[in-house]
Amino acid sequence: MPALGIGELPEGLPSVALVSPAPVRYLSLAVKKSIARHPAARRAVEVLEGLVGLVRARKSRAG
């Protein structure tokens, strides 16, 4: 069991320290065909793609 701040473990159950506790997140987006050409839907996709690009750039600089 990972040592994630659990109080007391049952006897005989070892605690294991996490090697890399950084969270990993996955993002997906679905746009219905009926609104795919709507400016607000297009803008939402644009913004999210931009955020993904920022995260990738940060990772490449850090890594």
XYZ file of N, CA, C and O in Angstrom:
252
model
N 0.853 -1.175 0.000
C 0.000 0.000 0.000
C 0.898 1.236 0.000
O 1.790 1.335 0.817
N 0.679 2.197 -0.908
C 1.486 3.426 -0.906
C 1.284 4.216 0.383
O 0.197 4.231 0.941
N 2.350 4.849 0.832
C 2.271 5.682 2.033
C 1.696 7.036 1.632
O 2.409 7.954 1.291
N 0.390 7.159 1.650
C -0.269 8.393 1.213
C -0.944 9.124 2.372
O -1.979 9.738 2.204
N -0.389 9.028 3.543
C -0.966 9.737 4.670
C -1.980 8.915 5.429
O -2.742 9.443 6.218
N -2.013 7.619 5.187
C -2.922 6.768 5.928
C -2.434 6.701 7.372
O -1.231 6.676 7.623
N -3.338 6.734 8.308
C -2.988 6.732 9.728
C -2.209 5.504 10.136
O -0.975 5.493 10.148
N -2.893 4.459 10.441
C -2.242 3.225 10.870
C -2.597 2.101 9.919
O -3.757 1.928 9.562
N -1.599 1.360 9.523
C -1.818 0.216 8.641
C -2.091 -1.022 9.476
O -1.594 -1.138 10.590
N -2.858 -1.937 8.938
C -3.041 -3.204 9.641
C -1.691 -3.905 9.829
O -0.784 -3.753 8.999
N -1.570 -4.641 10.894
C -0.320 -5.337 11.186
C 0.070 -6.252 10.024
O -0.770 -6.940 9.455
N 1.333 -6.176 9.640
C 1.838 -7.020 8.567
C 1.720 -6.402 7.181
O 2.227 -6.951 6.209
N 1.053 -5.260 7.062
C 0.918 -4.599 5.764
C 1.989 -3.520 5.657
O 1.969 -2.541 6.382
N 2.969 -3.686 4.757
C 4.061 -2.706 4.677
C 3.638 -1.431 3.952
O 2.741 -1.436 3.115
N 4.328 -0.355 4.276
C 4.129 0.930 3.608
C 5.258 1.118 2.599
O 6.409 0.831 2.895
N 4.935 1.620 1.414
C 5.929 1.818 0.365
C 5.919 3.286 -0.046
O 4.874 3.835 -0.383
N 7.097 3.918 -0.025
C 7.194 5.318 -0.437
C 7.014 5.417 -1.956
O 7.500 4.570 -2.706
N 6.320 6.453 -2.409
C 6.136 6.672 -3.839
C 7.409 7.260 -4.440
O 8.037 8.129 -3.860
N 7.771 6.799 -5.627
C 8.979 7.268 -6.291
C 8.750 8.637 -6.922
O 9.527 9.556 -6.765
N 7.670 8.781 -7.646
C 7.363 10.022 -8.342
C 5.887 10.347 -8.125
O 5.044 9.989 -8.940
N 5.577 11.051 -7.043
C 4.169 11.272 -6.716
C 3.471 12.370 -7.524
O 2.356 12.733 -7.214
N 4.111 12.894 -8.556
C 3.481 13.938 -9.370
C 2.260 13.365 -10.086
O 2.330 12.288 -10.665
N 1.145 14.082 -10.048
C -0.056 13.565 -10.713
C 0.077 13.570 -12.229
O 0.778 14.408 -12.792
N -0.564 12.630 -12.852
C -0.619 12.552 -14.309
C -2.073 12.752 -14.701
O -2.955 12.100 -14.169
N -2.309 13.671 -15.598
C -3.683 13.962 -16.004
C -3.832 13.749 -17.506
O -2.922 14.034 -18.269
N -4.977 13.279 -17.877
C -5.312 13.085 -19.282
C -6.516 13.956 -19.602
O -7.454 14.027 -18.823
N -6.496 14.593 -20.719
C -7.567 15.482 -21.130
C -8.095 15.012 -22.472
O -7.331 14.725 -23.382
N -9.401 14.911 -22.550
C -10.005 14.590 -23.836
C -11.172 15.535 -24.056
O -11.749 16.067 -23.116
N -11.501 15.738 -25.306
C -12.554 16.669 -25.668
C -13.359 16.072 -26.809
O -12.785 15.529 -27.751
N -14.651 16.161 -26.684
C -15.540 15.722 -27.756
C -16.481 16.873 -28.084
O -17.014 17.515 -27.188
N -16.632 17.145 -29.356
C -17.535 18.204 -29.813
C -18.546 17.571 -30.762
O -18.164 16.906 -31.727
N -19.823 17.783 -30.453
C -20.865 17.242 -31.321
C -20.780 17.873 -32.709
O -20.479 19.052 -32.846
N -21.033 17.091 -33.725
C -20.995 17.601 -35.099
C -21.935 18.783 -35.283
O -21.635 19.711 -36.019
N -23.069 18.743 -34.569
C -24.063 19.800 -34.748
C -23.575 21.171 -34.277
O -24.105 22.195 -34.705
N -22.562 21.218 -33.408
C -22.047 22.518 -32.949
C -20.576 22.720 -33.305
O -19.968 23.707 -32.891
N -19.997 21.812 -34.059
C -18.560 21.870 -34.358
C -18.146 23.167 -35.044
O -17.012 23.615 -34.884
N -19.036 23.778 -35.783
C -18.692 25.018 -36.495
C -19.055 26.276 -35.714
O -18.769 27.386 -36.157
N -19.638 26.103 -34.546
C -20.028 27.255 -33.730
C -18.771 27.937 -33.186
O -17.844 27.272 -32.739
N -18.731 29.273 -33.226
C -17.531 29.988 -32.764
C -17.126 29.657 -31.323
O -15.933 29.541 -31.028
N -18.080 29.472 -30.439
C -17.744 29.163 -29.041
C -17.106 27.784 -28.929
O -16.150 27.588 -28.163
N -17.590 26.829 -29.683
C -17.009 25.481 -29.662
C -15.597 25.510 -30.230
O -14.673 24.916 -29.671
N -15.430 26.223 -31.330
C -14.091 26.329 -31.922
C -13.116 27.006 -30.965
O -11.967 26.599 -30.833
N -13.586 28.034 -30.288
C -12.718 28.752 -29.342
C -12.345 27.859 -28.166
O -11.197 27.880 -27.708
N -13.282 27.077 -27.674
C -12.985 26.167 -26.564
C -11.894 25.178 -26.968
O -10.952 24.927 -26.207
N -11.993 24.638 -28.163
C -10.974 23.700 -28.659
C -9.626 24.416 -28.772
O -8.595 23.894 -28.350
N -9.638 25.622 -29.295
C -8.410 26.421 -29.434
C -7.727 26.642 -28.090
O -6.511 26.470 -27.956
N -8.512 27.043 -27.101
C -7.971 27.327 -25.769
C -7.367 26.066 -25.154
O -6.255 26.091 -24.617
N -8.079 24.964 -25.237
C -7.582 23.719 -24.657
C -6.319 23.231 -25.369
O -5.376 22.777 -24.727
N -6.289 23.359 -26.683
C -5.081 22.972 -27.421
C -3.899 23.857 -27.025
O -2.768 23.385 -26.908
N -4.168 25.132 -26.797
C -3.115 26.045 -26.348
C -2.567 25.649 -24.988
O -1.353 25.694 -24.761
N -3.452 25.253 -24.082
C -3.008 24.818 -22.758
C -2.157 23.560 -22.842
O -1.144 23.430 -22.150
N -2.548 22.651 -23.702
C -1.756 21.425 -23.891
C -0.370 21.799 -24.413
O 0.645 21.262 -23.957
N -0.300 22.729 -25.332
C 0.986 23.175 -25.855
C 1.867 23.794 -24.783
O 3.070 23.548 -24.738
N 1.270 24.577 -23.871
C 2.034 25.175 -22.777
C 2.610 24.109 -21.861
O 3.778 24.181 -21.448
N 1.817 23.121 -21.542
C 2.268 22.047 -20.655
C 3.409 21.273 -21.311
O 4.417 20.965 -20.677
N 3.265 20.977 -22.591
C 4.329 20.247 -23.298
C 5.623 21.059 -23.337
O 6.713 20.519 -23.189
N 5.510 22.366 -23.545
C 6.693 23.222 -23.586
C 7.381 23.241 -22.223
O 8.611 23.170 -22.143
N 6.602 23.319 -21.151
C 7.188 23.304 -19.805
C 7.918 22.001 -19.547
O 9.004 21.991 -18.980
N 7.300 20.885 -19.943
C 7.916 19.581 -19.714
C 9.217 19.456 -20.491
O 10.190 18.901 -19.999
N 9.249 19.958 -21.713
C 10.466 19.826 -22.520
C 11.586 20.697 -21.943
O 12.754 20.330 -22.030
N 11.254 21.847 -21.367
C 12.276 22.691 -20.744
C 12.784 22.080 -19.448
O 13.949 22.202 -19.113
N 11.896 21.416 -18.721
C 12.266 20.841 -17.418
C 13.027 19.540 -17.577
O 13.786 19.148 -16.703
N 12.790 18.875 -18.683
C 13.217 17.547 -18.789
C 14.406 17.055 -19.331
O 15.055 16.184 -19.094
